[in-house]
């Protein structure tokens, strides 16, 4: 079956959590990505702030549903897609990233932090809106925003923990973005932690 952009968007939020990888090297990023995928997490985002991140994306793309994060412009977007990224995430609203992603049939999660920015992201064509940094707001505030903007597919990211993730989902978020908490510790500790998180979000 052909991977239309809307189908890819559904996969991004299928587990209600996107696993974000920021690592000191591409090798470590690949190790983290494989760890998350083997634990059952669908959407894995490799931040382009990771050294040689595109190499990690290329390697992970052979066996996982991987996207690229911290995408700042159209050139980075195209390189990430060519490396195998199936979705793109940017910390701000970038019309260039959205345009490049859509041109290649790839969904884009655009960053926003206020209701005005959320609406601007939707008008620019963002498939999902990354509420960033989530630590500056709360699930209660998101619930209020969604009273006015119930159509907004919000993904709180930055400061979301395993304890607070269910609260964000209950408030109306379609998914959350989480990073270090999913990958910290020994490899054997990751699987039960990720599985417990996935179960709490079902």
Backbone as a chain_set.jsonl record, in Angstrom:
{"seq": "XXXXXXXXXXXXXXXXXXXXXXXXXXXXXXXXXXXXXXXXXXXXXXXXXXXXXXXXXXXXXXXXXXXXXXXXXXXXXXXXXXXXXXXXXXXXXXXXXXXXXXXXXXXXXXXXXXXXXXXXXXXXXXXXXXXXXXXXXXXXXXXXXXXXXXXXXXXXXXXXXXXXXXXXXXXXXXXXXXXXXXXXXXXXXXXXXXXXXXXXXX", "coords": {"N": [[0.83, -1.185, 0.0], [0.498, 2.203, -0.804], [2.405, 4.812, 0.724], [0.823, 7.366, 1.636], [0.865, 10.833, 2.643], [-0.883, 11.334, 4.763], [-1.194, 8.824, 5.824], [1.35, 8.331, 6.814], [1.425, 10.312, 8.751], [-0.455, 9.32, 10.551], [0.979, 7.114, 11.475], [3.033, 8.374, 12.845], [1.812, 9.273, 15.186], [0.76, 6.994, 16.224], [1.415, 5.476, 18.557], [1.083, 7.364, 20.432], [3.295, 8.593, 21.4], [6.389, 10.047, 20.55], [9.616, 8.994, 20.156], [12.441, 10.712, 20.959], [15.702, 11.212, 19.857], [18.734, 12.394, 20.887], [22.098, 12.438, 20.606], [25.614, 11.836, 21.388], [26.97, 10.854, 19.233], [26.664, 9.352, 15.95], [26.686, 6.598, 16.057], [25.891, 6.038, 18.68], [23.33, 7.109, 18.552], [22.097, 5.355, 16.751], [22.178, 3.02, 18.273], [20.481, 3.763, 20.414], [18.121, 4.173, 18.941], [17.55, 1.622, 17.909], [17.152, 0.317, 20.275], [14.781, 1.527, 21.228], [13.003, 0.877, 19.164], [12.977, -1.928, 19.294], [11.695, -2.212, 21.67], [9.151, -1.71, 21.02], [8.278, 0.786, 20.209], [6.925, 2.928, 17.798], [7.389, 5.454, 16.306], [10.352, 7.122, 15.776], [12.524, 9.712, 16.334], [15.36, 11.281, 15.116], [17.422, 13.732, 16.19], [18.8, 16.39, 14.31], [20.811, 17.709, 15.517], [22.535, 15.892, 16.474], [25.79, 14.649, 15.962], [26.707, 13.795, 12.64], [24.118, 12.997, 12.033], [22.471, 12.286, 9.858], [23.57, 9.962, 8.904], [22.891, 8.209, 10.936], [20.098, 8.277, 10.671], [19.855, 7.13, 8.14], [20.811, 4.533, 8.601], [19.017, 3.555, 10.583], [16.644, 3.698, 9.198], [16.39, 1.442, 7.673], [15.162, -0.473, 9.169], [13.292, 0.628, 10.863], [10.683, 3.0, 11.689], [11.534, 6.011, 11.074], [12.237, 9.445, 11.753], [13.386, 12.849, 11.165], [14.586, 15.299, 13.382], [14.782, 18.688, 14.725], [14.944, 20.132, 12.375], [15.811, 22.733, 10.339], [15.662, 24.125, 7.931], [14.781, 24.16, 4.395], [16.772, 22.864, 2.904], [18.02, 21.122, 4.752], [15.778, 19.562, 5.254], [15.318, 18.213, 2.802], [17.713, 16.73, 2.569], [17.436, 15.079, 4.798], [15.149, 13.595, 4.123], [16.098, 12.279, 1.859], [17.898, 10.663, 3.138], [16.263, 8.874, 4.31], [14.299, 9.641, 6.131], [11.001, 9.571, 7.374], [9.297, 11.369, 8.413], [9.291, 14.822, 9.447], [10.519, 17.091, 11.904], [10.363, 20.282, 13.285], [11.712, 22.873, 15.402], [10.518, 25.339, 15.349], [8.189, 27.35, 13.436], [8.554, 26.684, 10.14], [8.167, 27.571, 6.974], [9.596, 26.76, 4.782], [10.54, 24.187, 5.453], [8.114, 22.825, 5.732], [7.115, 23.073, 3.111], [9.098, 21.678, 1.637], [8.92, 19.141, 2.778], [6.267, 18.387, 2.152], [6.379, 18.454, -0.598], [7.759, 16.174, -1.096], [6.096, 14.271, -0.101], [6.096, 13.87, 2.671], [5.175, 14.08, 6.078], [5.069, 16.966, 8.281], [6.0, 18.125, 11.444], [5.467, 20.978, 12.986], [6.902, 23.54, 15.031], [5.474, 25.385, 17.793], [4.417, 27.795, 20.253], [2.402, 29.333, 21.264], [-1.146, 30.148, 21.104], [-1.545, 31.785, 18.825], [0.699, 31.142, 17.265], [0.208, 28.431, 16.906], [-2.097, 28.463, 15.276], [-0.972, 29.76, 13.064], [0.869, 27.82, 12.245], [-0.849, 25.746, 11.467], [-2.189, 27.02, 9.359], [-0.074, 27.267, 7.636], [0.207, 24.732, 6.798], [1.146, 22.652, 8.401], [1.283, 19.278, 9.453], [1.134, 18.221, 11.983], [1.356, 19.824, 15.184], [3.961, 20.863, 17.125], [4.044, 21.481, 20.437], [6.084, 23.534, 22.017], [8.512, 24.921, 24.226], [7.086, 22.349, 26.155], [7.339, 22.426, 28.864], [6.953, 25.018, 29.658], [4.305, 25.406, 29.834], [1.171, 23.757, 30.567], [-0.809, 20.718, 31.031], [-3.388, 21.528, 31.74], [-3.516, 24.124, 30.675], [-3.271, 23.489, 27.97], [-5.662, 22.151, 27.59], [-7.431, 24.273, 27.782], [-6.665, 25.78, 25.539], [-7.393, 24.031, 23.505], [-10.105, 24.132, 23.708], [-10.738, 26.358, 22.252], [-9.419, 25.792, 19.891], [-10.127, 23.136, 18.748], [-9.476, 21.556, 16.594], [-6.776, 21.362, 16.391], [-3.917, 19.395, 16.07], [-2.006, 18.546, 18.521], [1.312, 18.123, 19.769], [2.856, 17.926, 22.577], [6.122, 18.735, 23.654], [9.309, 18.592, 25.181], [10.205, 18.605, 28.244], [8.271, 16.817, 28.969], [7.37, 14.025, 30.869], [7.392, 10.501, 31.823], [5.57, 10.324, 33.837], [3.922, 12.547, 33.469], [3.024, 12.348, 30.867], [0.556, 10.834, 30.351], [-1.257, 12.722, 31.342], [-1.083, 14.831, 29.544], [-2.086, 13.606, 27.243], [-4.669, 13.028, 28.099], [-5.569, 15.604, 28.269], [-5.96, 16.26, 25.661], [-3.918, 16.173, 23.763], [-2.506, 14.752, 20.793], [-0.305, 13.197, 20.775], [2.851, 12.826, 22.508], [6.166, 14.167, 22.737], [9.169, 12.652, 23.683], [12.395, 12.393, 25.159], [15.382, 11.918, 26.568], [14.552, 10.475, 28.864], [13.605, 8.085, 27.913], [15.79, 6.727, 26.941], [17.822, 6.639, 28.801], [20.134, 5.063, 31.134], [20.937, 1.517, 31.406], [20.966, -0.682, 28.515], [19.178, -2.88, 28.835], [17.311, -1.856, 30.531], [15.681, -0.204, 29.134], [13.576, -1.358, 27.578], [11.439, -2.376, 29.372], [10.715, 0.09, 30.485], [9.842, 1.627, 28.292], [7.724, 0.03, 27.386], [5.998, 0.161, 29.569], [5.339, 2.845, 29.492], [4.01, 3.014, 27.004], [1.803, 1.406, 27.546], [0.558, 2.949, 29.484], [-0.431, 5.012, 27.98], [-2.378, 4.054, 26.382]], "CA": [[0.0, 0.0, 0.0], [1.281, 3.416, -0.937], [2.498, 5.633, 1.928], [0.388, 8.745, 1.508], [1.316, 11.646, 3.771], [-1.79, 11.188, 5.902], [-0.91, 7.536, 6.457], [2.571, 8.51, 7.596], [1.062, 11.103, 9.932], [-1.088, 8.393, 11.485], [2.016, 6.292, 12.097], [3.795, 9.212, 13.774], [1.1, 9.392, 16.466], [0.09, 5.72, 16.509], [1.662, 5.058, 19.939], [0.88, 8.558, 21.26], [4.579, 9.117, 21.848], [7.505, 10.044, 19.608], [10.877, 8.858, 20.875], [13.41, 11.675, 20.417], [17.088, 10.818, 20.116], [19.857, 13.325, 20.767], [23.203, 11.605, 21.066], [26.928, 12.404, 21.112], [27.509, 10.306, 17.988], [25.699, 8.603, 15.14], [26.655, 5.218, 16.535], [25.051, 6.007, 19.88], [21.96, 7.355, 18.105], [21.601, 4.1, 16.179], [21.962, 2.113, 19.395], [19.263, 4.215, 21.09], [16.986, 3.947, 18.061], [17.257, 0.187, 17.876], [16.636, -0.015, 21.603], [13.387, 1.972, 21.292], [12.217, 0.103, 18.205], [12.819, -3.291, 19.791], [10.765, -2.159, 22.797], [7.805, -1.582, 20.478], [7.928, 2.173, 19.886], [6.851, 3.069, 16.342], [7.983, 6.673, 15.741], [11.643, 7.474, 16.365], [13.032, 10.951, 15.743], [16.779, 11.559, 15.352], [17.687, 15.165, 16.08], [19.938, 16.731, 13.461], [21.894, 18.237, 16.353], [23.446, 14.766, 16.686], [26.833, 14.591, 14.938], [26.49, 12.823, 11.571], [22.763, 12.488, 12.274], [21.882, 11.679, 8.664], [24.06, 8.585, 8.84], [22.059, 7.446, 11.864], [18.788, 8.163, 10.042], [19.985, 6.191, 7.028], [20.952, 3.186, 9.156], [17.792, 3.16, 11.263], [15.529, 3.65, 8.25], [16.287, 0.106, 7.076], [14.374, -1.38, 9.996], [12.413, 1.334, 11.789], [9.974, 4.176, 11.189], [12.389, 7.053, 11.64], [12.132, 10.795, 11.224], [14.466, 13.756, 11.518], [14.167, 16.421, 14.203], [15.588, 19.909, 14.693], [15.119, 20.488, 10.963], [15.71, 24.191, 10.369], [15.409, 24.753, 6.636], [14.402, 23.243, 3.323], [17.92, 22.05, 2.503], [18.122, 20.028, 5.717], [14.614, 18.701, 5.064], [15.542, 17.35, 1.637], [18.777, 15.779, 2.9], [16.894, 14.093, 5.734], [14.256, 12.719, 3.366], [16.943, 11.429, 1.017], [18.547, 9.681, 4.021], [15.269, 7.884, 4.718], [13.342, 10.156, 7.112], [9.607, 9.445, 6.956], [8.62, 12.551, 8.907], [10.213, 15.884, 9.83], [10.1, 17.877, 13.061], [11.154, 21.497, 13.45], [11.425, 23.518, 16.687], [9.75, 26.544, 15.091], [7.416, 27.262, 12.201], [9.374, 26.923, 8.957], [7.426, 27.31, 5.74], [10.498, 26.042, 3.887], [10.543, 22.775, 5.831], [6.795, 22.282, 5.392], [7.039, 22.96, 1.659], [9.975, 20.602, 1.171], [8.362, 17.875, 3.217], [5.069, 18.057, 1.381], [6.786, 18.199, -1.982], [8.241, 14.792, -1.154], [5.113, 13.38, 0.493], [6.477, 13.574, 4.047], [4.528, 14.989, 7.028], [5.928, 17.868, 9.051], [5.555, 18.554, 12.76], [6.044, 22.321, 13.12], [6.909, 24.029, 16.397], [4.697, 26.561, 18.173], [4.324, 27.894, 21.708], [1.251, 30.143, 21.633], [-2.292, 29.914, 20.216], [-1.315, 32.469, 17.546], [1.655, 30.35, 16.499], [-0.459, 27.173, 16.529], [-2.934, 28.756, 14.113], [-0.08, 30.052, 11.941], [1.418, 26.547, 11.786], [-1.901, 25.042, 10.746], [-2.424, 27.729, 8.1], [1.075, 27.008, 6.765], [0.113, 23.363, 6.306], [1.745, 21.645, 9.287], [0.451, 18.097, 9.664], [1.01, 18.18, 13.431], [1.975, 21.005, 15.783], [4.778, 20.552, 18.3], [3.957, 22.502, 21.476], [7.462, 23.515, 22.514], [8.713, 23.787, 25.142], [5.903, 22.028, 26.944], [7.614, 22.741, 30.263], [6.523, 26.386, 29.931], [2.861, 25.434, 29.945], [0.663, 22.642, 31.362], [-1.961, 20.055, 30.426], [-4.578, 22.342, 31.965], [-3.495, 25.204, 29.698], [-3.558, 22.894, 26.669], [-7.103, 21.887, 27.547], [-8.076, 25.56, 27.499], [-6.376, 26.131, 24.145], [-8.155, 23.158, 22.617], [-11.498, 24.567, 23.711], [-10.858, 27.311, 21.143], [-8.829, 25.218, 18.679], [-10.262, 21.68, 18.902], [-8.96, 20.872, 15.41], [-5.315, 21.403, 16.39], [-3.27, 18.146, 16.491], [-0.885, 19.049, 19.312], [2.283, 17.168, 20.293], [3.716, 18.586, 23.563], [7.495, 18.222, 23.639], [10.231, 19.41, 25.962], [9.779, 18.618, 29.633], [7.255, 15.782, 29.2], [7.924, 12.842, 31.523], [6.503, 9.339, 31.818], [4.505, 10.589, 34.801], [2.984, 13.569, 32.985], [2.559, 12.056, 29.506], [-0.878, 10.534, 30.303], [-2.023, 13.94, 31.6], [-1.13, 15.581, 28.281], [-3.006, 12.893, 26.342], [-6.014, 13.237, 28.632], [-5.928, 16.999, 27.999], [-6.305, 16.397, 24.249], [-2.778, 16.028, 22.85], [-2.572, 13.532, 19.98], [0.893, 12.442, 21.129], [3.863, 13.62, 23.187], [7.544, 13.888, 22.35], [10.005, 12.392, 24.853], [13.767, 12.089, 24.78], [16.344, 11.233, 27.417], [13.96, 9.554, 29.83], [13.374, 6.793, 27.271], [17.037, 6.059, 26.563], [18.822, 6.644, 29.872], [20.39, 3.806, 31.82], [21.46, 0.377, 30.666], [20.075, -1.109, 27.428], [18.121, -3.799, 29.277], [16.313, -1.113, 31.301], [14.85, 0.599, 28.243], [12.375, -2.048, 27.104], [10.304, -2.31, 30.308], [10.316, 1.486, 30.674], [9.066, 2.032, 27.118], [6.469, -0.727, 27.366], [5.128, 0.7, 30.618], [4.853, 4.119, 28.99], [3.032, 2.748, 25.943], [0.597, 0.892, 28.177], [-0.11, 4.045, 30.207], [-1.01, 5.949, 27.031], [-3.431, 3.402, 25.591]], "C": [[0.878, 1.253, 0.0], [1.257, 4.236, 0.351], [2.124, 7.074, 1.619], [0.795, 9.506, 2.763], [0.415, 11.46, 4.994], [-1.587, 9.847, 6.599], [0.354, 7.631, 7.316], [2.291, 9.305, 8.866], [0.402, 10.222, 10.98], [-0.053, 7.526, 12.195], [2.826, 7.079, 13.116], [3.136, 9.214, 15.15], [0.455, 8.081, 16.913], [0.232, 5.287, 17.966], [1.438, 6.181, 20.94], [2.169, 9.069, 21.887], [5.592, 8.997, 20.714], [8.779, 9.977, 20.431], [11.95, 9.726, 20.232], [14.82, 11.278, 20.832], [18.023, 11.994, 19.85], [21.042, 12.612, 21.374], [24.542, 12.258, 20.718], [27.554, 11.9, 19.82], [26.419, 9.576, 17.236], [25.579, 7.169, 15.638], [25.765, 5.073, 17.768], [23.592, 6.216, 19.506], [21.336, 6.088, 17.531], [21.301, 3.096, 17.293], [20.682, 2.472, 20.14], [18.033, 3.896, 20.239], [16.584, 2.49, 18.011], [16.664, -0.28, 19.205], [15.151, 0.343, 21.701], [12.502, 1.145, 20.361], [11.964, -1.312, 18.717], [11.863, -3.347, 20.975], [9.33, -1.94, 22.331], [7.375, -0.181, 20.131], [7.992, 2.371, 18.373], [7.684, 4.244, 15.831], [9.239, 7.078, 16.499], [12.208, 8.665, 15.608], [14.501, 11.146, 16.11], [17.011, 13.05, 15.143], [18.915, 15.417, 15.214], [21.041, 17.446, 14.234], [22.88, 17.138, 16.736], [24.524, 14.765, 15.602], [26.568, 13.462, 13.939], [25.104, 12.171, 11.688], [22.181, 11.786, 11.059], [22.352, 10.252, 8.46], [23.228, 7.692, 9.75], [20.664, 7.242, 11.283], [18.829, 7.088, 8.958], [20.061, 4.744, 7.542], [19.654, 2.701, 9.779], [16.628, 2.96, 10.301], [15.367, 2.271, 7.603], [15.41, -0.824, 7.899], [13.409, -0.708, 10.943], [11.737, 2.497, 11.076], [10.648, 5.38, 11.822], [12.156, 8.391, 10.949], [13.327, 11.615, 11.653], [13.906, 14.928, 12.304], [15.16, 17.564, 14.149], [15.932, 20.282, 13.248], [14.828, 21.98, 10.83], [15.386, 24.831, 9.034], [15.131, 23.688, 5.579], [15.554, 22.332, 2.905], [18.108, 20.87, 3.446], [16.973, 19.041, 5.539], [14.845, 17.718, 3.927], [16.624, 16.318, 1.93], [18.273, 14.69, 3.844], [15.984, 13.1, 5.019], [15.063, 11.771, 2.494], [17.661, 10.358, 1.839], [17.565, 8.637, 4.529], [14.26, 8.36, 5.74], [11.934, 10.091, 6.564], [8.735, 10.549, 7.532], [9.682, 13.546, 9.373], [9.642, 16.65, 11.007], [10.993, 19.108, 13.147], [10.758, 22.201, 14.75], [10.582, 24.778, 16.548], [8.887, 26.31, 13.85], [8.307, 27.647, 11.031], [8.578, 26.551, 7.717], [8.278, 26.525, 4.753], [10.521, 24.554, 4.17], [9.213, 22.127, 5.456], [6.684, 22.083, 3.883], [7.871, 21.818, 1.122], [9.422, 19.24, 1.561], [7.179, 17.452, 2.371], [5.392, 17.767, -0.078], [7.216, 16.753, -2.158], [7.292, 13.816, -0.451], [5.364, 13.008, 1.935], [5.802, 14.562, 4.999], [5.535, 15.795, 7.844], [5.238, 18.242, 10.362], [6.242, 19.896, 13.02], [5.886, 22.83, 14.547], [6.077, 25.281, 16.6], [4.641, 26.6, 19.696], [3.133, 28.719, 22.176], [0.078, 29.794, 20.719], [-2.111, 30.579, 18.853], [-0.373, 31.666, 16.667], [1.059, 29.014, 16.073], [-1.308, 27.386, 15.286], [-2.063, 29.029, 12.884], [0.504, 28.762, 11.369], [0.386, 25.762, 10.985], [-2.166, 25.692, 9.396], [-1.294, 27.499, 7.109], [1.101, 25.575, 6.259], [0.752, 22.306, 7.176], [0.78, 20.49, 9.505], [0.163, 17.88, 11.144], [1.714, 19.416, 13.972], [2.667, 20.604, 17.076], [4.673, 21.716, 19.287], [5.274, 22.492, 22.236], [7.86, 24.89, 23.041], [7.49, 23.579, 26.023], [6.087, 22.383, 28.416], [7.163, 24.151, 30.633], [5.004, 26.508, 30.037], [2.411, 24.212, 30.742], [-0.472, 21.95, 30.625], [-3.248, 20.864, 30.6], [-4.652, 23.481, 30.957], [-3.796, 24.675, 28.302], [-5.052, 22.623, 26.526], [-7.87, 23.17, 27.221], [-7.879, 25.962, 26.044], [-7.243, 25.314, 23.199], [-9.655, 23.409, 22.687], [-11.74, 25.519, 22.541], [-10.38, 26.733, 19.821], [-8.917, 23.689, 18.727], [-9.694, 20.893, 17.734], [-7.443, 20.747, 15.424], [-4.724, 20.09, 16.892], [-1.95, 18.468, 17.199], [-0.018, 17.915, 19.855], [3.196, 17.907, 21.28], [5.089, 17.914, 23.618], [8.383, 19.17, 24.444], [9.759, 19.527, 27.393], [8.674, 17.627, 29.95], [7.942, 14.55, 29.81], [6.943, 11.681, 31.428], [5.333, 9.561, 32.769], [3.466, 11.553, 34.257], [2.422, 13.272, 31.6], [1.075, 11.713, 29.462], [-1.752, 11.759, 30.544], [-2.154, 14.77, 30.327], [-2.106, 14.92, 27.302], [-4.444, 13.106, 26.802], [-6.501, 14.659, 28.352], [-6.258, 17.239, 26.531], [-5.151, 16.325, 23.283], [-2.913, 14.731, 22.063], [-1.383, 12.62, 20.25], [1.786, 13.37, 21.937], [5.222, 13.266, 22.604], [8.38, 13.733, 23.605], [11.394, 11.952, 24.412], [14.522, 11.259, 25.784], [15.76, 10.232, 28.385], [13.752, 8.163, 29.24], [14.67, 6.02, 27.034], [18.065, 5.972, 27.684], [19.001, 5.249, 30.465], [20.937, 2.73, 30.905], [20.462, -0.075, 29.596], [18.912, -1.985, 27.894], [17.027, -3.093, 30.09], [15.314, -0.388, 30.398], [13.533, -0.074, 27.901], [11.225, -1.994, 28.107], [9.812, -0.889, 30.531], [9.438, 1.953, 29.521], [7.729, 1.306, 27.088], [5.489, -0.207, 28.413], [4.528, 2.031, 30.171], [3.76, 3.903, 27.941], [1.717, 2.252, 26.547], [-0.172, 2.012, 28.879], [-0.814, 5.013, 29.261], [-2.12, 5.326, 26.194], [-4.819, 3.781, 26.103]], "O": [[1.872, 1.332, 0.722], [0.216, 4.346, 0.999], [2.995, 7.908, 1.37], [1.038, 8.91, 3.812], [0.897, 11.433, 6.127], [-1.779, 9.735, 7.809], [0.411, 7.075, 8.413], [2.847, 9.015, 9.925], [0.674, 10.365, 12.172], [-0.194, 7.236, 13.383], [3.258, 6.532, 14.131], [3.826, 9.163, 16.168], [-0.313, 8.064, 17.875], [-0.725, 4.783, 18.554], [1.582, 5.985, 22.147], [2.134, 9.889, 22.804], [5.647, 7.987, 20.013], [8.999, 10.812, 21.309], [12.326, 9.498, 19.082], [15.093, 11.039, 22.009], [18.091, 12.516, 18.737], [20.998, 12.219, 22.54], [24.601, 13.132, 19.853], [28.554, 12.45, 19.359], [25.383, 9.224, 17.8], [24.489, 6.595, 15.638], [24.993, 4.122, 17.887], [22.709, 5.574, 20.075], [20.173, 5.789, 17.8], [20.284, 2.404, 17.253], [19.885, 1.592, 20.465], [17.026, 3.408, 20.752], [15.397, 2.167, 18.065], [15.796, -1.152, 19.248], [14.354, -0.45, 22.202], [11.391, 0.761, 20.726], [10.856, -1.832, 18.585], [11.283, -4.395, 21.26], [8.4, -1.977, 23.136], [6.212, 0.033, 19.788], [8.99, 2.027, 17.739], [8.585, 4.054, 15.014], [9.2, 7.342, 17.701], [12.353, 8.626, 14.387], [14.846, 11.172, 17.291], [16.818, 13.565, 14.042], [19.939, 14.749, 15.36], [22.091, 17.756, 13.671], [23.951, 17.429, 17.268], [24.193, 14.872, 14.421], [26.25, 12.335, 14.32], [24.943, 10.97, 11.473], [21.469, 10.792, 11.204], [21.624, 9.426, 7.91], [22.897, 6.562, 9.391], [20.104, 6.151, 11.39], [17.939, 6.241, 8.876], [19.441, 3.846, 6.973], [19.232, 1.57, 9.539], [15.735, 2.153, 10.555], [14.312, 1.972, 7.044], [14.958, -1.853, 7.397], [12.767, -1.381, 11.749], [12.164, 2.921, 10.002], [10.366, 5.729, 12.968], [11.915, 8.462, 9.744], [14.179, 11.145, 12.407], [12.872, 15.488, 11.939], [16.249, 17.426, 13.593], [17.052, 20.69, 12.944], [13.736, 22.438, 11.165], [14.888, 25.957, 8.992], [15.232, 22.488, 5.835], [15.339, 21.162, 2.589], [18.331, 19.745, 2.999], [17.164, 17.831, 5.656], [14.594, 16.522, 4.076], [16.471, 15.149, 1.577], [18.637, 13.522, 3.707], [16.043, 11.899, 5.282], [14.744, 10.586, 2.404], [17.994, 9.29, 1.327], [17.97, 7.631, 5.11], [13.431, 7.568, 6.187], [11.683, 10.5, 5.431], [7.56, 10.657, 7.181], [10.819, 13.171, 9.658], [8.43, 16.84, 11.104], [12.218, 19.005, 13.092], [9.598, 22.136, 15.158], [9.993, 25.238, 17.526], [8.862, 25.213, 13.292], [8.761, 28.787, 10.934], [8.342, 25.374, 7.443], [7.758, 25.722, 3.979], [10.521, 23.743, 3.244], [9.185, 21.016, 4.926], [6.212, 21.041, 3.426], [7.421, 21.069, 0.255], [9.452, 18.298, 0.769], [7.094, 16.307, 1.927], [4.748, 16.93, -0.712], [7.059, 16.175, -3.233], [7.65, 12.659, -0.23], [4.911, 11.96, 2.395], [5.848, 15.768, 4.756], [6.672, 15.379, 8.065], [4.066, 18.619, 10.387], [7.451, 19.945, 13.248], [4.868, 22.585, 15.195], [5.978, 26.13, 15.714], [4.796, 25.573, 20.356], [2.88, 28.797, 23.379], [0.285, 29.201, 19.66], [-2.484, 30.002, 17.832], [-0.608, 31.519, 15.468], [1.372, 28.516, 14.991], [-1.254, 26.59, 14.349], [-2.384, 28.577, 11.785], [0.622, 28.621, 10.152], [0.707, 25.182, 9.948], [-2.347, 24.996, 8.397], [-1.506, 27.527, 5.897], [1.911, 25.231, 5.399], [0.894, 21.163, 6.742], [-0.413, 20.708, 9.719], [-0.914, 17.414, 11.516], [2.57, 19.991, 13.3], [2.044, 20.075, 17.996], [5.156, 22.813, 19.006], [5.555, 21.569, 23.0], [7.59, 25.906, 22.401], [6.934, 24.533, 26.566], [5.112, 22.614, 29.131], [7.006, 24.448, 31.817], [4.481, 27.592, 30.298], [3.196, 23.677, 31.524], [-1.043, 22.52, 29.695], [-4.099, 20.881, 29.71], [-5.728, 23.777, 30.437], [-4.496, 25.329, 27.53], [-5.631, 22.842, 25.462], [-8.843, 23.144, 26.468], [-8.813, 26.429, 25.391], [-7.763, 25.835, 22.213], [-10.4, 22.95, 21.821], [-12.801, 25.495, 21.917], [-10.861, 27.121, 18.757], [-7.887, 23.015, 18.745], [-9.453, 19.692, 17.858], [-6.875, 20.089, 14.552], [-4.993, 19.697, 18.027], [-0.914, 18.64, 16.557], [-0.52, 16.896, 20.33], [4.213, 18.462, 20.866], [5.198, 16.688, 23.627], [8.224, 20.389, 24.39], [9.002, 20.438, 27.73], [8.183, 17.592, 31.078], [8.974, 14.099, 29.314], [5.801, 11.857, 31.003], [4.236, 9.051, 32.542], [2.275, 11.414, 34.537], [1.435, 13.887, 31.197], [0.37, 12.249, 28.608], [-2.862, 11.84, 30.017], [-3.21, 15.345, 30.061], [-2.863, 15.607, 26.616], [-5.334, 13.338, 25.983], [-7.702, 14.893, 28.213], [-6.778, 18.299, 26.181], [-5.37, 16.409, 22.075], [-3.38, 13.724, 22.596], [-1.44, 11.419, 19.988], [1.512, 14.565, 22.041], [5.401, 12.185, 22.043], [8.319, 14.577, 24.499], [11.55, 11.234, 23.424], [14.34, 10.044, 25.859], [16.406, 9.233, 28.701], [13.726, 7.174, 29.973], [14.65, 4.794, 26.936], [19.082, 5.295, 27.532], [18.145, 4.377, 30.32], [21.346, 3.0, 29.776], [19.257, 0.122, 29.747], [17.792, -1.845, 27.404], [15.953, -3.652, 30.312], [14.231, -0.006, 30.842], [12.483, 0.568, 27.93], [10.121, -1.6, 27.731], [8.619, -0.677, 30.745], [8.412, 2.597, 29.738], [6.703, 1.918, 26.79], [4.285, -0.144, 28.164], [3.359, 2.315, 30.434], [2.709, 4.542, 27.993], [0.64, 2.644, 26.098], [-1.403, 2.026, 28.871], [-1.697, 5.758, 29.686], [-2.736, 6.012, 25.378], [-5.824, 3.326, 25.558]]}, "num_chains": 1, "name": "protein.A"}
